[in-house]
Coordinates of C-alpha atoms and ligand atoms in Angstrom, one line a residue:
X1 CA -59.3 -24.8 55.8
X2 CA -59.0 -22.2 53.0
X3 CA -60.3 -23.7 49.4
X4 CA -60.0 -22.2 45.8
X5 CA -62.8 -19.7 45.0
X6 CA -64.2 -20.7 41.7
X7 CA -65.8 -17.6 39.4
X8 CA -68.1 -18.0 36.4
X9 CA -68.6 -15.3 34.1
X10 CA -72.4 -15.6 32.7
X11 CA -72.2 -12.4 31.0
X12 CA -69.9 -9.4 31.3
X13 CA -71.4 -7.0 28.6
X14 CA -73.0 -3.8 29.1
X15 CA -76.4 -2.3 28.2
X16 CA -78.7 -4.9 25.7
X17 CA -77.8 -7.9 24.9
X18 CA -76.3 -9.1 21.8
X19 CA -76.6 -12.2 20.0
X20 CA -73.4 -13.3 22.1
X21 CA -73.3 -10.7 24.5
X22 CA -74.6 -11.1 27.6
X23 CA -75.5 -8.6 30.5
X24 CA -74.0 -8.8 33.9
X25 CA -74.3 -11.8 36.2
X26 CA -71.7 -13.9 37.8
X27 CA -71.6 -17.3 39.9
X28 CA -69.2 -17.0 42.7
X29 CA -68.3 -20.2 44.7
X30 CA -66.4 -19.6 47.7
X31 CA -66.0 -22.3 50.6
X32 CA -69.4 -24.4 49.5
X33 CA -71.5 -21.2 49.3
X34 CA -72.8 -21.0 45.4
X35 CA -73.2 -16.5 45.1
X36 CA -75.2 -14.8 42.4
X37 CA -73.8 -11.9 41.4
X38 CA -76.0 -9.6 39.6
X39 CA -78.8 -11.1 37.0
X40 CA -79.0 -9.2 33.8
X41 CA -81.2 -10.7 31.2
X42 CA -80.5 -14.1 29.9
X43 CA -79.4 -15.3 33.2
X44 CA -81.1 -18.6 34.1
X45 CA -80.1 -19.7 30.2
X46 CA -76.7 -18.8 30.9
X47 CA -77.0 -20.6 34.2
X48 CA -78.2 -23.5 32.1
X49 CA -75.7 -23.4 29.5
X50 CA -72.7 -23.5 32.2
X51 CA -74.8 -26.5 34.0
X52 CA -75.1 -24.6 37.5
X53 CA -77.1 -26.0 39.9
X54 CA -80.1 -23.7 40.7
X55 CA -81.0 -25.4 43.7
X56 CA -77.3 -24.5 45.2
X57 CA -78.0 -20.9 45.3
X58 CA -79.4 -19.4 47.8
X59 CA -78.0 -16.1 47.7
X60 CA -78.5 -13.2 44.8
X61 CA -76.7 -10.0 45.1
X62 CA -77.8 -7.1 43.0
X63 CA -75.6 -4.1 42.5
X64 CA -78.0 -1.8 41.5
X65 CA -81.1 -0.9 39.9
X66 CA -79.7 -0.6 36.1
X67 CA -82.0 -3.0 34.0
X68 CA -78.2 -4.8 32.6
X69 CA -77.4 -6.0 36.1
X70 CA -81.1 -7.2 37.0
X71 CA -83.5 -7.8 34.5
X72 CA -83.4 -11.6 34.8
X73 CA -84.4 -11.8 38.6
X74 CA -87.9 -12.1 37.4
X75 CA -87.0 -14.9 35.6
X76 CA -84.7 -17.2 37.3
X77 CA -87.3 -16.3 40.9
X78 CA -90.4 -17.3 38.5
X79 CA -88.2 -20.8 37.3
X80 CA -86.9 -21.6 41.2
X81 CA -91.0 -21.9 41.8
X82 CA -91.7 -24.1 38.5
X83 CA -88.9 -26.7 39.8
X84 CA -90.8 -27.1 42.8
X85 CA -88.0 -25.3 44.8
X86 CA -88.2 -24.9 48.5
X87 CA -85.4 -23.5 50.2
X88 CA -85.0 -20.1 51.2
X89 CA -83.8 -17.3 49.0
X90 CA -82.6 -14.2 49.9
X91 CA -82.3 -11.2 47.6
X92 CA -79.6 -8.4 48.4
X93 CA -80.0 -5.1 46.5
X94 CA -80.8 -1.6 46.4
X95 CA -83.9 -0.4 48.2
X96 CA -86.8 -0.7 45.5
X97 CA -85.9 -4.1 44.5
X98 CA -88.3 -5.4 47.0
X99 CA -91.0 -3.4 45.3
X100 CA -89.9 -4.1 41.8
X101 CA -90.5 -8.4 42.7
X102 CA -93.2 -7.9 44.6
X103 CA -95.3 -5.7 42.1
X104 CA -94.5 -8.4 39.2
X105 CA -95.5 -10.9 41.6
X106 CA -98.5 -9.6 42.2
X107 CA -100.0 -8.4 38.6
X108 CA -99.3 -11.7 36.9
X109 CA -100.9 -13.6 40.5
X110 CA -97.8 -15.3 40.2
X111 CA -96.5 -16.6 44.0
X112 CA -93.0 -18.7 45.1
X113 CA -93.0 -22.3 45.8
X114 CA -90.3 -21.0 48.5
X115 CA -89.9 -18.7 51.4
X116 CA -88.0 -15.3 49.7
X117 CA -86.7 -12.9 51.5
X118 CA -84.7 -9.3 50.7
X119 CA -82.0 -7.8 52.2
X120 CA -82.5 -4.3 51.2
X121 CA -79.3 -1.7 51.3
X122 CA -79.2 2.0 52.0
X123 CA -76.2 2.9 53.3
X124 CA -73.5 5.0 51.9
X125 CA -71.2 3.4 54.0
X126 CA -69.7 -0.2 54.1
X127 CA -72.0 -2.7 55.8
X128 CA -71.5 -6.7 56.3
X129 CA -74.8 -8.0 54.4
X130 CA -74.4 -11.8 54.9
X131 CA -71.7 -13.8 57.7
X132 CA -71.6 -17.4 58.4
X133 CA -69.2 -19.7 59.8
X134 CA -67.2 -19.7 56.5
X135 CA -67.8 -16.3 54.9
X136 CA -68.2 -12.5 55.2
X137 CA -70.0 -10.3 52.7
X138 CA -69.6 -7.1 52.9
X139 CA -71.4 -4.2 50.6
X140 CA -68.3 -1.5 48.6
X141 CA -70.1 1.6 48.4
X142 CA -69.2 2.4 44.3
X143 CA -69.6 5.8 42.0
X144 CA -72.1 5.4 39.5
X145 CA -75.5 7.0 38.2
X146 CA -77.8 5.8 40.9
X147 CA -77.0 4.2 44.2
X148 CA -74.5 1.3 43.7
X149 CA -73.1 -1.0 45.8
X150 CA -70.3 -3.7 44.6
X151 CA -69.5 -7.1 47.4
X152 CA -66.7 -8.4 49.2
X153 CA -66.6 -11.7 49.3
X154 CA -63.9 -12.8 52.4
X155 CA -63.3 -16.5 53.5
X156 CA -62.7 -16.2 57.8
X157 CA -59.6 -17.6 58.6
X158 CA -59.7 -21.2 58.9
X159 CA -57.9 -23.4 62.3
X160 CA -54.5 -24.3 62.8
X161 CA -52.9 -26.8 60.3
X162 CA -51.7 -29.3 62.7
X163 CA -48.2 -30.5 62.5
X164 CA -48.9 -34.4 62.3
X165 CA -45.0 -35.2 62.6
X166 CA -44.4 -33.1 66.3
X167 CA -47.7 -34.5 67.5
X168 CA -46.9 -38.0 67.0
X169 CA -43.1 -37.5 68.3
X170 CA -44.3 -36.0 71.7
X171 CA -47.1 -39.2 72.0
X172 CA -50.2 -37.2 71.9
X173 CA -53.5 -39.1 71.8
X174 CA -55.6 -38.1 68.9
X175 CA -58.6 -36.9 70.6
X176 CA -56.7 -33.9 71.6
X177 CA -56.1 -33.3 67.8
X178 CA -59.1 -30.9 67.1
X179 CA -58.6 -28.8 70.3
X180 CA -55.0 -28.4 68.9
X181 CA -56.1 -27.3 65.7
X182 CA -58.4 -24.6 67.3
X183 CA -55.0 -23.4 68.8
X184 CA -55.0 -24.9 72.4
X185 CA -52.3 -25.8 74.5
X186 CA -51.3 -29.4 75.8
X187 CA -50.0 -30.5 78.5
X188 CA -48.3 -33.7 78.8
X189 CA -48.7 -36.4 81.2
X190 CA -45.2 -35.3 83.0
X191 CA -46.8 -32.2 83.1
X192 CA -44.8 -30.4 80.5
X193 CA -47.4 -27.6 78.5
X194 CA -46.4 -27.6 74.6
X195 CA -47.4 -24.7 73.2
X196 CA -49.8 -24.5 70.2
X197 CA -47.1 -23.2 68.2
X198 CA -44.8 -26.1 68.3
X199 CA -48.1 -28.5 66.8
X200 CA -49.1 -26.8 64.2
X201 CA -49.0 -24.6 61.3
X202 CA -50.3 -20.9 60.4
X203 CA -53.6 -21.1 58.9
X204 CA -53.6 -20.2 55.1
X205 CA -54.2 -16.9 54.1
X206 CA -58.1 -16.4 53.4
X207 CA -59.3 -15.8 50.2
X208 CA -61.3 -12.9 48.9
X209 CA -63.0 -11.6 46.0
X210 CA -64.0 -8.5 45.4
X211 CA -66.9 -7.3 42.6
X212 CA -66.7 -3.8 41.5
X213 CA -69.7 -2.7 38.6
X214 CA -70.8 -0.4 37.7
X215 CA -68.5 2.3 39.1
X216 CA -66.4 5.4 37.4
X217 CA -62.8 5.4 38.6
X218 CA -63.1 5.7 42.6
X219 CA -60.1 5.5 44.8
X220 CA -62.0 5.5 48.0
X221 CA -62.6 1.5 47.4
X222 CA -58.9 0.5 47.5
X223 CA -58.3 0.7 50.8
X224 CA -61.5 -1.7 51.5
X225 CA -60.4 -4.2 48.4
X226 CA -56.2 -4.2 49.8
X227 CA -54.5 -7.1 48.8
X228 CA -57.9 -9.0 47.6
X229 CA -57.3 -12.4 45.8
X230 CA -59.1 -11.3 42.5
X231 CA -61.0 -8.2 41.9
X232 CA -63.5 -7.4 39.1
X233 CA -63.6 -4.5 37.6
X234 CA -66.1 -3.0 35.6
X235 CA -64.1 -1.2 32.4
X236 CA -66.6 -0.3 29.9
X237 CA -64.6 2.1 28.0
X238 CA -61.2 2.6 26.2
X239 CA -59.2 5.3 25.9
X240 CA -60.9 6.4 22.6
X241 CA -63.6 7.1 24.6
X242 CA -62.4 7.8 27.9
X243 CA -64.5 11.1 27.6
X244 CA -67.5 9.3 28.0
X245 CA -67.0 8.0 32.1
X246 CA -67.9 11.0 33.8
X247 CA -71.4 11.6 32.1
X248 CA -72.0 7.7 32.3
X249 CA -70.4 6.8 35.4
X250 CA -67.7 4.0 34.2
X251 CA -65.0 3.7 33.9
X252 CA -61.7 2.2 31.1
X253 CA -59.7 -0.4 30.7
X254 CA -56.5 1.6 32.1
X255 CA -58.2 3.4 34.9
X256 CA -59.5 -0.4 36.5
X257 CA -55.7 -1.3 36.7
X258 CA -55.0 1.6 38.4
X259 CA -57.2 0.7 41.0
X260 CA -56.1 -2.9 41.1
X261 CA -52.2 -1.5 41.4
X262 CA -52.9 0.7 44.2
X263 CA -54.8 -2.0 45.9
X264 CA -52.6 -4.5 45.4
X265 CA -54.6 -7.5 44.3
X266 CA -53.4 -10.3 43.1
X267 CA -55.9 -11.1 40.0
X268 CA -57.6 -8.3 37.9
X269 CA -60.5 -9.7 35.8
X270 CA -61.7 -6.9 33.3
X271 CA -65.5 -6.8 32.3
X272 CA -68.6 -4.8 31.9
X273 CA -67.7 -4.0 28.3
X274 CA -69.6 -1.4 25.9
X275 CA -70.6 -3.6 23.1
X276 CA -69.5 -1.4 20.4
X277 CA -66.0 -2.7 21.1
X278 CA -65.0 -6.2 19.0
X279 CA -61.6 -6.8 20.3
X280 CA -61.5 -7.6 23.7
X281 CA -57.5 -7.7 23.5
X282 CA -57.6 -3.9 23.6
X283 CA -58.7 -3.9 27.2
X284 CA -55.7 -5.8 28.0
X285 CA -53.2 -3.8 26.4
X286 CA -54.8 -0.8 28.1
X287 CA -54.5 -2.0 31.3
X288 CA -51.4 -4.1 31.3
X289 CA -48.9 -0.8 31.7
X290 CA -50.6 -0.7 34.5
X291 CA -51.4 -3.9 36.3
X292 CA -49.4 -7.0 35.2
X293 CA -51.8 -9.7 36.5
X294 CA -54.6 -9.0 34.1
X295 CA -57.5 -11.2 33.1
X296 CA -59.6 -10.9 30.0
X297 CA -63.4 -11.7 31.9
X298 CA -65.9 -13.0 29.0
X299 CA -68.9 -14.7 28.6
X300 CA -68.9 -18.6 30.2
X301 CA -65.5 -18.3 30.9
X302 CA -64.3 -20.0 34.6
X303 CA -61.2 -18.5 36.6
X304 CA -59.9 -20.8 40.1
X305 CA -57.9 -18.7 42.5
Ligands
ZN10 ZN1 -75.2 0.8 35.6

């Protein structure tokens, strides 16, 4: 059964924080799983302030090692163990983050109330990180300053819808109702087979989200992001200062909706922007020749797709 994904914004600034700017980190809920995307400083507050349930995740992804995308780890890890927390929790991220916890951990003879664990990533290519029954996540290798890795986030395709109306007509007893739905055959007691087809319904389309900061403009992701439900894009820059991506790594407004066009999403969410800016509305009229299904991502606010 495909459900909505449901995306929180905690903070979607670059660099330091400002007074009501804050870094990157994102709460992704897709299919029952609660994600942590990134966690940039100020996160467990801003986790607070949008009443998230810490105990519900059990999953942190870090992009990469740039302090605006994971300088409130320490924080929310140290927090988990002061609520008496004791399920697992698993920490994806560049290799070095393991190190980086660890050494912290250590020096202030601080410990977890709970078993963590990191997933640490390499690779230069595509790799699925995390798979269960419901999901897939899967690592988009991105273009910035150090090694960077955006996440895929892909609901598997869910059974059969089963078509209540034909099942009742051809006097099928109920307990054959879940094999149906996981696309069996019946046969009938005058031996007639019904195909599967003729019971129920396609599946709906799965969802997907993917999360793309920090990278400059880089066309080798669209092809791994086709047709995705909602991606987000980091855009740090405008036009004014489009000079500024190569040296830094980022990339603008315009240049994210690119991307979205030739991948042909169905949601842009814009982010990830230089704080020197004051009107967001800029990014969208930047992006919008563009990409028409544009979204303006900012701090707290909560997009269903
Ligand atoms: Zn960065």
């Amino acid at each position: 059964m495909s459900s909505n994904l449901h995306l929180t914004i905690l903070g979607c600034y670059a660099a330091a924080p400002g007074s009501y700017k804050n870094p990157t980190s994102q709460v992704l809920e897709i299919r029952n799983n609660l994600f942590l995307i990134d966690c940039g400083e100020g996160t467990q507050v801003a986790l607070r302030r949008n009443k998230i349930k810490f105990a519900r995740i059990k999953h942190i992804f870090i992009s990469h090692l740039h302090g605006d995308h994971f300088f409130g780890l320490m924080g929310v890890i140290t927090t988990f163990s002061l609520l008496k927390r004791t399920a697992p929790l698993t920490i994806y991220g560049p290799k070095g983050i393991k190190e980086l916890i660890l050494l912290q951990l250590k020096l202030t003879k601080g410990f977890t109330s709970y078993p963590l664990h990191f997933r640490e990533i390499t690779s230069k290519e595509s790799e699925v990180i995390l798979e269960n029954e419901e999901i897939t996540v899967t690592t988009i290798p991105l273009k910035h300053r150090i090694y960077t890795n955006g996440f895929y986030f892909e609901e598997k395709l869910g059974e059969r819808k089963l078509d209540i109306t034909a099942c009742l007509k051809l006097d099928i007893d109920r307990a054959y109702y879940n094999k149906i739905k996981q696309g069996g055959d019946i046969t009938l007691d005058n031996g007639t087979v019904v195909k599967n087809e003729q019971l129920t319904f396609d599946p709906p389309q799965p969802k997907s989200y993917a999360y793309c900061s920090d990278t400059a403009y880089y066309e080798e992701i669209v092809s791994q992001i086709q047709g995705a439900t909602a991606l987000y894009h980091e855009a740090t820059f405008l036009e004014s200062h489009a000079h500024l991506c190569k040296p830094t790594g980022h990339s603008t407004a315009a240049q994210a909706a690119q991307i979205a066009a030739m991948a042909g999403v169905k949601n842009l969410i814009l982010g990830h922007y230089s704080v020197r800016y004051g009107d967001l509305q800029e990014f969208i009229k930047e992006a919008a020749p563009y990409f028409e299904n544009v979204h303006l991502g900012d701090d707290g606010k909560n997009f269903t797709f």
